[in-house]
CSV table of C-alpha atoms in Angstrom, one decimal:
chain,number,residue,atom,x,y,z
A,532,ILE,CA,-19.7,-12.5,-22.9
A,533,SER,CA,-23.3,-13.9,-22.5
A,534,GLY,CA,-25.4,-15.5,-19.7
A,535,LYS,CA,-27.7,-14.7,-16.9
A,536,GLY,CA,-27.1,-13.9,-13.2
A,537,LYS,CA,-23.7,-13.5,-11.4
A,538,MET,CA,-20.4,-14.1,-13.1
A,539,PRO,CA,-18.1,-16.4,-11.0
A,540,ASP,CA,-15.5,-14.9,-8.8
A,541,TYR,CA,-12.0,-15.7,-10.0
A,542,ASP,CA,-8.4,-15.6,-8.6
A,543,GLN,CA,-4.7,-15.7,-9.8
A,544,GLY,CA,-4.5,-19.4,-9.0
A,545,ALA,CA,-6.2,-22.5,-10.0
A,546,ASN,CA,-9.4,-20.7,-10.6
A,547,GLN,CA,-8.4,-18.1,-13.2
A,548,ALA,CA,-11.0,-16.7,-15.7
A,549,PRO,CA,-11.2,-18.9,-18.8
A,550,TRP,CA,-10.1,-16.0,-21.0
A,551,SER,CA,-7.2,-15.2,-18.8
A,552,ILE,CA,-4.7,-17.1,-21.2
A,553,HIS,CA,-5.5,-14.2,-23.8
A,554,SER,CA,-5.1,-11.5,-21.2
A,555,GLU,CA,-2.5,-9.6,-23.2
A,556,GLU,CA,-4.4,-10.0,-26.5
A,557,ILE,CA,-8.1,-8.9,-25.5
A,558,THR,CA,-8.8,-5.3,-26.5
A,559,LYS,CA,-12.3,-5.1,-26.2
A,560,VAL,CA,-15.1,-6.8,-24.1
A,561,VAL,CA,-18.8,-6.7,-24.3
A,562,ILE,CA,-20.9,-8.0,-21.6
A,563,ASN,CA,-24.3,-8.7,-22.7
A,564,LYS,CA,-27.6,-8.0,-21.0
A,565,GLY,CA,-28.7,-10.6,-18.5
A,566,ILE,CA,-25.5,-10.6,-16.5
A,567,THR,CA,-25.8,-8.9,-13.0
A,568,SER,CA,-22.3,-8.9,-11.7
A,569,ILE,CA,-18.7,-8.9,-12.9
A,570,GLY,CA,-16.7,-11.5,-10.7
A,571,MET,CA,-13.8,-10.7,-8.5
A,572,MET,CA,-10.5,-10.5,-10.7
A,573,ALA,CA,-12.7,-11.3,-13.9
A,574,PHE,CA,-10.3,-9.2,-16.1
A,575,ASN,CA,-7.3,-9.1,-13.8
A,576,ASN,CA,-4.2,-8.1,-15.8
A,577,CYS,CA,-5.8,-7.7,-19.2
A,578,THR,CA,-3.2,-5.1,-20.1
A,579,ALA,CA,-4.3,-4.8,-23.7
A,580,LEU,CA,-8.0,-4.1,-22.9
A,581,GLU,CA,-8.9,-0.6,-24.1
A,582,SER,CA,-12.9,-0.5,-23.9
A,583,ILE,CA,-15.5,-2.4,-22.2
A,584,VAL,CA,-19.4,-2.3,-22.7
A,585,LEU,CA,-21.5,-3.0,-19.6
A,586,PRO,CA,-25.1,-3.7,-19.7
A,587,ASN,CA,-28.0,-2.1,-17.8
A,588,SER,CA,-28.7,-5.5,-16.0
A,589,LEU,CA,-25.3,-5.1,-14.1
A,590,GLU,CA,-25.5,-4.6,-10.4
A,591,LYS,CA,-22.2,-5.3,-9.1
A,592,ILE,CA,-18.5,-4.7,-10.3
A,593,GLY,CA,-16.4,-7.2,-8.2
A,594,ALA,CA,-13.2,-6.6,-6.2
A,595,TRP,CA,-10.1,-6.2,-8.6
A,596,ALA,CA,-12.4,-6.9,-11.6
A,597,PHE,CA,-10.2,-4.6,-13.8
A,598,PHE,CA,-7.0,-4.9,-11.7
A,599,TRP,CA,-4.2,-3.5,-13.9
A,600,CYS,CA,-6.1,-3.2,-16.9
A,601,SER,CA,-3.5,-0.5,-17.9
A,602,ASN,CA,-4.8,0.6,-21.2
A,603,LEU,CA,-8.5,0.9,-20.2
A,604,LYS,CA,-9.2,4.3,-21.6
A,605,SER,CA,-12.8,4.8,-20.6
A,606,ILE,CA,-15.6,3.1,-18.7
A,607,THR,CA,-19.4,3.9,-18.6
A,608,ILE,CA,-20.9,2.6,-15.5
A,609,PRO,CA,-24.7,1.9,-16.2
A,610,ASP,CA,-27.3,3.3,-13.7
A,611,SER,CA,-28.1,-0.3,-12.7
A,612,VAL,CA,-24.9,-0.8,-10.6
A,613,THR,CA,-25.4,-0.5,-6.9
A,614,THR,CA,-22.0,-1.8,-5.8
A,615,ILE,CA,-18.4,-1.2,-6.7
A,616,GLU,CA,-16.0,-3.4,-4.7
A,617,GLN,CA,-12.6,-2.8,-3.4
A,618,GLN,CA,-9.9,-1.6,-5.9
A,619,ALA,CA,-12.2,-2.6,-8.9
A,620,PHE,CA,-10.2,-0.4,-11.3
A,621,PHE,CA,-6.8,-0.6,-9.5
A,622,GLY,CA,-4.0,0.3,-11.8
A,623,CYS,CA,-6.3,1.3,-14.9
A,624,GLU,CA,-3.6,3.9,-15.9
A,625,GLY,CA,-5.3,4.9,-19.0
A,626,LEU,CA,-8.4,6.2,-17.2
A,627,GLU,CA,-8.8,10.0,-17.2
A,628,SER,CA,-12.2,10.4,-16.2
A,629,VAL,CA,-15.1,8.4,-14.5
A,630,THR,CA,-18.7,9.1,-13.6
A,631,ILE,CA,-20.5,7.3,-10.7
A,632,PRO,CA,-24.3,7.1,-11.5
A,633,SER,CA,-27.0,7.7,-9.1
A,634,SER,CA,-27.7,4.0,-8.5
A,635,VAL,CA,-24.4,3.3,-6.8
A,636,THR,CA,-24.9,3.0,-3.1
A,637,ASN,CA,-21.9,0.9,-2.0
A,638,ILE,CA,-18.2,1.9,-3.0
A,639,MET,CA,-15.6,-0.1,-1.2
A,640,ASN,CA,-11.8,0.7,-0.5
A,641,ALA,CA,-9.7,2.5,-3.0
A,642,PRO,CA,-11.7,1.7,-6.2
A,643,PHE,CA,-9.5,3.9,-8.5
A,644,SER,CA,-6.2,3.4,-6.7
A,645,TYR,CA,-3.0,3.5,-8.8
A,646,CYS,CA,-5.0,5.0,-11.8
A,647,SER,CA,-2.1,7.5,-12.4
A,648,ASN,CA,-3.7,9.5,-15.1
A,649,LEU,CA,-7.1,9.9,-13.7
A,650,LYS,CA,-8.0,13.7,-13.5
A,651,SER,CA,-11.4,13.8,-12.3
A,652,ILE,CA,-14.3,11.7,-10.6
A,653,ALA,CA,-17.8,12.9,-11.0
A,654,VAL,CA,-20.9,11.7,-9.2
A,655,ASP,CA,-24.6,12.0,-10.4
A,656,SER,CA,-26.1,14.8,-8.3
A,657,ALA,CA,-29.0,12.4,-7.5
A,658,ASN,CA,-26.7,9.8,-5.8
A,659,PRO,CA,-27.8,9.4,-2.2
A,660,ASN,CA,-24.7,8.2,-0.7
A,661,TYR,CA,-21.8,9.7,-2.6
A,662,CYS,CA,-20.6,13.0,-4.1
A,663,SER,CA,-17.7,15.0,-5.8
A,664,GLN,CA,-16.2,18.2,-5.1
A,665,ASP,CA,-13.7,19.5,-7.5
A,666,GLY,CA,-13.4,16.1,-8.9
A,667,VAL,CA,-12.6,14.4,-5.5
A,668,LEU,CA,-14.8,11.6,-4.5
A,669,PHE,CA,-16.5,11.7,-1.0
A,670,ASN,CA,-19.4,10.2,0.8
A,671,LYS,CA,-22.5,12.3,0.5
A,672,ALA,CA,-21.9,14.0,4.0
A,673,LYS,CA,-18.2,14.7,3.0
A,674,THR,CA,-17.1,13.1,6.2
A,675,GLU,CA,-14.9,10.6,4.3
A,676,LEU,CA,-12.6,11.4,1.4
A,677,ILE,CA,-12.6,8.2,-0.7
A,678,GLN,CA,-10.4,9.1,-3.6
A,679,TYR,CA,-8.4,12.0,-4.9
A,680,PRO,CA,-7.7,11.7,-8.6
A,681,ALA,CA,-4.0,10.9,-9.1
A,682,LYS,CA,-3.7,13.2,-12.0
A,683,LYS,CA,-5.5,16.2,-10.7
A,684,ALA,CA,-3.6,19.3,-11.8
A,685,ALA,CA,-3.4,21.3,-8.6
A,686,SER,CA,-0.1,21.4,-6.7
A,687,SER,CA,-1.7,22.0,-3.3
A,688,TYR,CA,-5.0,20.7,-1.6
A,689,THR,CA,-6.9,21.4,1.5
A,690,ILE,CA,-9.0,18.6,2.6
A,691,PRO,CA,-12.5,20.0,3.7
A,692,SER,CA,-13.0,20.4,7.4
A,693,THR,CA,-16.1,18.2,7.3
A,694,VAL,CA,-13.7,15.1,6.7
A,695,VAL,CA,-13.1,12.8,9.6
A,696,LYS,CA,-11.7,9.9,7.7
A,697,ILE,CA,-9.4,9.6,4.8
A,698,GLY,CA,-9.6,6.3,2.9
A,699,GLY,CA,-7.1,3.8,2.2
A,700,HIS,CA,-5.0,4.7,-1.1
A,701,ALA,CA,-7.0,8.0,-1.1
A,702,PHE,CA,-4.1,10.0,-2.4
A,703,THR,CA,-1.8,7.3,-3.8
A,704,ARG,CA,0.2,8.4,-6.7
A,705,ALA,CA,-1.1,12.1,-6.5
A,706,SER,CA,2.2,13.1,-8.2
A,707,ASN,CA,1.3,16.8,-8.7
A,708,LEU,CA,0.7,17.5,-5.0
A,709,SER,CA,3.6,19.2,-3.2
A,710,SER,CA,1.4,20.3,-0.3
A,711,ILE,CA,-1.6,18.8,1.4
A,712,THR,CA,-3.4,20.5,4.4
A,713,ILE,CA,-5.1,17.9,6.8
A,714,PRO,CA,-7.7,19.8,8.8
A,715,ASN,CA,-8.2,19.4,12.6
A,716,SER,CA,-11.3,17.3,12.0
A,717,VAL,CA,-9.5,14.1,10.7
A,718,ILE,CA,-9.8,11.3,13.1
A,719,SER,CA,-8.5,8.5,11.0
A,720,ILE,CA,-5.9,8.1,8.1
A,721,ASN,CA,-6.1,4.6,6.6
A,722,SER,CA,-3.5,2.4,5.3
A,723,SER,CA,-1.3,3.8,2.2
A,724,ALA,CA,-3.6,7.0,2.3
A,725,PHE,CA,-0.7,9.2,0.8
A,726,GLN,CA,1.5,6.5,-0.5
A,727,MET,CA,3.7,7.4,-3.4
A,728,CYS,CA,3.0,11.1,-3.4
A,729,SER,CA,6.1,11.8,-5.1
A,730,ASN,CA,6.3,15.6,-4.9
A,731,LEU,CA,5.2,15.8,-1.2
A,732,THR,CA,8.0,17.3,1.0
A,733,GLU,CA,6.3,17.6,4.5
A,734,ILE,CA,3.0,16.8,6.0
A,735,THR,CA,1.4,17.6,9.3
A,736,ILE,CA,-0.9,15.3,11.2
A,737,PRO,CA,-3.5,17.5,13.2
A,738,ALA,CA,-4.2,17.2,17.0
A,739,SER,CA,-7.6,15.4,16.2
A,740,THR,CA,-6.1,12.2,14.5
A,741,THR,CA,-6.1,9.1,16.7
A,742,SER,CA,-5.7,6.3,14.0
A,743,ILE,CA,-3.0,6.2,11.1
A,744,GLY,CA,-2.8,2.9,9.1
A,745,SER,CA,0.4,1.3,8.0
A,746,ASN,CA,2.4,2.8,5.2
A,747,ALA,CA,0.2,6.0,5.2
A,748,PHE,CA,3.0,8.0,3.9
A,749,GLY,CA,5.3,5.4,2.6
A,750,SER,CA,7.4,5.7,-0.8
A,751,CYS,CA,6.9,9.4,-0.9
A,752,ASP,CA,10.2,10.1,-2.7
A,753,LYS,CA,10.7,13.7,-1.4
A,754,LEU,CA,9.1,13.4,1.9
A,755,GLU,CA,11.6,14.9,4.5
A,756,THR,CA,9.5,15.4,7.6
A,757,ILE,CA,6.3,14.2,9.2
A,758,ASN,CA,5.0,16.7,11.8
A,759,VAL,CA,2.5,16.2,14.5
A,760,ALA,CA,0.5,19.1,15.8
A,761,ALA,CA,0.6,20.1,19.6
A,762,GLY,CA,-2.3,18.5,21.5
A,763,ASN,CA,-2.2,15.1,19.6
A,764,THR,CA,-2.5,12.5,22.3
A,765,ALA,CA,-2.0,9.4,20.1
A,766,TYR,CA,1.1,10.3,18.0
A,767,CYS,CA,4.2,12.5,18.0
A,768,SER,CA,7.3,13.3,15.8
A,769,GLN,CA,10.8,13.3,16.7
A,770,ASP,CA,13.3,14.6,14.1
A,771,GLY,CA,10.6,14.3,11.5
A,772,VAL,CA,9.9,10.5,12.3
A,773,LEU,CA,6.4,9.5,13.2
A,774,PHE,CA,6.0,7.6,16.5
A,775,SER,CA,3.1,6.7,18.9
A,776,TYR,CA,2.6,9.2,21.6
A,777,ASP,CA,4.7,7.4,24.1
A,778,LYS,CA,7.2,6.7,21.4
A,779,THR,CA,7.2,2.9,22.0
A,780,THR,CA,6.2,2.3,18.1
A,781,LEU,CA,7.8,3.8,15.2
A,782,TYR,CA,5.4,4.3,12.5
A,783,GLN,CA,6.9,5.8,9.5
A,784,TYR,CA,10.5,7.1,8.7
A,785,PRO,CA,10.2,9.7,5.9
A,786,SER,CA,11.7,8.4,2.6
A,787,ALA,CA,13.8,11.5,2.1
A,788,LYS,CA,14.9,12.4,5.6
A,789,ALA,CA,18.4,13.6,5.4
A,790,GLY,CA,21.2,11.4,6.5
A,791,THR,CA,22.5,7.8,5.7
A,792,SER,CA,22.3,6.4,9.2
A,793,TYR,CA,19.5,6.2,12.0
A,794,THR,CA,19.5,4.9,15.5
A,795,VAL,CA,15.9,3.9,16.8
A,796,PRO,CA,15.3,5.5,20.1
A,797,SER,CA,15.6,3.4,23.0
A,798,THR,CA,11.9,3.8,23.9
A,799,VAL,CA,10.7,1.9,20.9
A,800,LYS,CA,9.3,-1.7,21.3
A,801,THR,CA,7.8,-2.0,18.0
A,802,ILE,CA,8.8,-1.2,14.4
A,803,GLY,CA,5.5,-0.8,12.5
A,804,SER,CA,4.8,-2.5,9.2
A,805,ASP,CA,6.3,-0.6,6.2
A,806,ALA,CA,7.9,1.7,8.6
A,807,PHE,CA,11.1,2.3,6.6
A,808,VAL,CA,9.7,1.2,3.1
A,809,ASN,CA,11.8,2.5,0.2
A,810,CYS,CA,14.1,4.5,2.4
A,811,ASP,CA,17.0,4.1,0.0
A,812,ASP,CA,19.3,6.7,1.3
A,813,LEU,CA,19.9,4.8,4.5
A,814,THR,CA,23.1,2.6,4.7
A,815,SER,CA,22.9,1.9,8.4
A,816,ILE,CA,19.9,1.3,10.8
A,817,THR,CA,20.6,0.6,14.5
A,818,LEU,CA,18.0,-1.3,16.4
A,819,THR,CA,18.1,-1.0,20.0
A,820,SER,CA,17.7,-3.8,22.4
A,821,SER,CA,14.1,-2.6,23.6
A,822,ILE,CA,12.7,-3.8,20.2
A,823,THR,CA,10.6,-6.9,20.5
A,824,SER,CA,8.5,-6.8,17.3
A,825,ILE,CA,9.2,-5.8,13.8
A,826,GLY,CA,6.2,-5.5,11.2
A,827,ASP,CA,5.9,-7.0,7.9
A,828,SER,CA,7.7,-5.1,5.0
A,829,ALA,CA,9.4,-2.9,7.6
A,830,PHE,CA,12.7,-2.4,5.6
A,831,THR,CA,11.3,-3.4,2.2
A,832,GLY,CA,13.2,-1.4,-0.5
A,833,CYS,CA,15.9,-0.1,1.7
A,834,SER,CA,18.3,-0.6,-1.3
A,835,ARG,CA,21.5,0.8,0.2
A,836,LEU,CA,21.2,-0.9,3.6
A,837,GLU,CA,24.4,-2.9,4.1
A,838,SER,CA,24.0,-4.6,7.4
A,839,ILE,CA,21.8,-4.9,10.2
A,840,THR,CA,21.7,-6.4,13.6
A,841,LEU,CA,18.4,-7.8,15.1
A,842,PRO,CA,17.9,-7.4,18.9
A,843,SER,CA,17.5,-10.4,21.2
A,844,GLY,CA,13.9,-9.9,21.9
A,845,ILE,CA,12.8,-10.6,18.3
A,846,THR,CA,11.0,-13.8,17.8
A,847,SER,CA,10.0,-13.7,14.2
A,848,ILE,CA,11.0,-11.9,10.9
A,849,GLY,CA,7.8,-11.2,9.0
A,850,ASN,CA,6.6,-11.3,5.5
A,851,TYR,CA,8.9,-9.1,3.1
A,852,THR,CA,10.8,-7.5,5.9
A,853,PHE,CA,14.0,-6.9,4.1
A,854,CYS,CA,12.8,-7.5,0.5
A,855,GLY,CA,14.6,-5.6,-2.0
A,856,CYS,CA,17.5,-4.7,0.4
A,857,TYR,CA,19.9,-5.2,-2.7
A,858,SER,CA,23.1,-4.0,-0.7
A,859,LEU,CA,22.6,-6.1,2.4
A,860,THR,CA,25.7,-8.1,2.8
A,861,SER,CA,25.4,-9.4,6.4
A,862,ILE,CA,22.7,-9.9,9.0
A,863,THR,CA,22.8,-10.8,12.6
A,864,ILE,CA,20.0,-12.9,13.8
A,865,PRO,CA,19.4,-13.7,17.4
A,866,SER,CA,18.6,-17.2,18.7
A,867,SER,CA,15.2,-16.1,19.8
A,868,VAL,CA,13.9,-16.2,16.3
A,869,THR,CA,11.6,-19.0,15.5
A,870,SER,CA,10.2,-18.0,12.2
A,871,ILE,CA,11.1,-16.1,9.0
A,872,GLY,CA,8.0,-15.2,6.7
A,873,ASN,CA,7.5,-15.3,3.0
A,874,TYR,CA,9.9,-13.3,0.9
A,875,ALA,CA,11.5,-11.8,4.0
A,876,PHE,CA,15.0,-11.7,2.2
A,877,ASP,CA,13.8,-11.8,-1.4
A,878,CYS,CA,16.0,-10.1,-3.7
A,879,CYS,CA,18.7,-9.8,-1.2
A,880,ASN,CA,21.2,-11.7,-3.5
A,881,ASN,CA,24.4,-9.9,-1.9
A,882,ILE,CA,24.0,-11.5,1.6
A,883,LYS,CA,27.1,-13.3,2.2
A,884,ASP,CA,27.0,-13.8,6.0
A,885,VAL,CA,24.5,-14.6,8.5
A,886,TYR,CA,25.6,-14.3,12.1
A,887,TYR,CA,23.6,-16.5,14.3
A,888,SER,CA,23.7,-16.4,18.2
A,889,GLY,CA,22.4,-20.0,18.4
A,890,THR,CA,23.7,-23.3,17.4
A,891,SER,CA,23.3,-25.1,14.0
A,892,ALA,CA,20.6,-27.3,15.5
A,893,GLN,CA,18.7,-24.4,16.6
A,894,TRP,CA,19.0,-22.8,13.2
A,895,ALA,CA,17.6,-26.0,11.6
A,896,LYS,CA,14.4,-25.7,13.7
A,897,ILE,CA,13.7,-22.1,12.5
A,898,SER,CA,10.5,-22.2,10.2
A,899,ILE,CA,11.8,-20.4,7.1
A,900,ALA,CA,9.0,-19.7,4.6
A,901,TYR,CA,9.1,-19.6,0.8
A,902,GLY,CA,11.3,-16.9,-1.1
A,903,ASN,CA,14.3,-16.8,1.1
A,904,ASP,CA,16.9,-18.5,-1.1
A,905,SER,CA,19.5,-15.8,-0.6
A,906,LEU,CA,19.4,-16.4,3.1
A,907,ALA,CA,19.6,-20.2,2.6
A,908,ILE,CA,22.8,-20.2,0.5
A,909,ALA,CA,24.7,-17.3,2.8
A,910,ALA,CA,27.6,-18.5,5.1
A,911,LYS,CA,26.2,-19.2,8.6
A,912,HIS,CA,28.3,-18.2,11.7
A,913,TYR,CA,26.9,-19.9,14.6
A,914,ASN,CA,27.1,-19.2,18.3
A,915,TYR,CA,27.9,-15.5,17.4
A,916,THR,CA,28.4,-13.3,20.4
A,917,GLY,CA,29.1,-10.1,18.5
A,918,ALA,CA,32.9,-10.2,19.0
């Protein structure tokens, strides 16, 4: 690829890279000197790509530039690069190691997330903004843990006591870890920070933590319990489930918590986004009348959930809320619902009955977004009172 200056940004729609039609055939890319940036999504889903040569004129690697280049085996980042944008190497499953040169001064969110074979991240010792300790990527002061290599060999890890922030997707797919110790210095845990840590069985949130992003512990297949240390004034745990301190918001139900049924406490008003994601042992979830809000993807992947009744205070069903609930055969929807988001019931092909407390005319006025065909073809039972 030849030229001068910035490569354009691309997307997955009408503005795809001109070589995208060959994305499954390209095995090597050489970017010639003169190009200063790799555009957003430039090599998105180039699944056959094994190697890429970058010039010393390059200054920026754009967001999702090598998104799901699953066969990319190595990358040499030249010491001209100053910026690596968010998730630039997301899903590069062939990568085993990477070195950040001294020139890089800006690394955005989760640059190497879903790199499931990444064993270590090295940083040039002269880098003014970033460093590596035992192969883990931090900012220079070690106050932020940016990326833990997913294939790092250790079965346990103690986060350094200097850390106050754990970045988004920082530990995603860290499959060897069965134990993680979070120190009483960590204030914020960003979204999906420990997502898909498949051998993690228990985690304790320290008293210092005041902010936890959505899906922070989602899809951890063996996670049975989320504990919260005494003295934490923002969060609490009840029966291993993570709540806000006042128990008005349910943030995360552990994927491997024992039992096939669960009744949400009556104090809860909000079910957080991704709260029950991939809790595939649950066949029954009872939502109490106090609940007025359910976040996006709240029950995504609850593959054994058979039926559910939404309380009368709910006004919307968000994007992907019940996506992948393959066993769902019936749902009760209150007349208060005015909108149903994208793919809210995608892959819910076994829904046979929708029990709706309003009239057929009210149902017709609900704004139902794309990806809800299974809901559309189910039998509707109007004016349902629960009898």
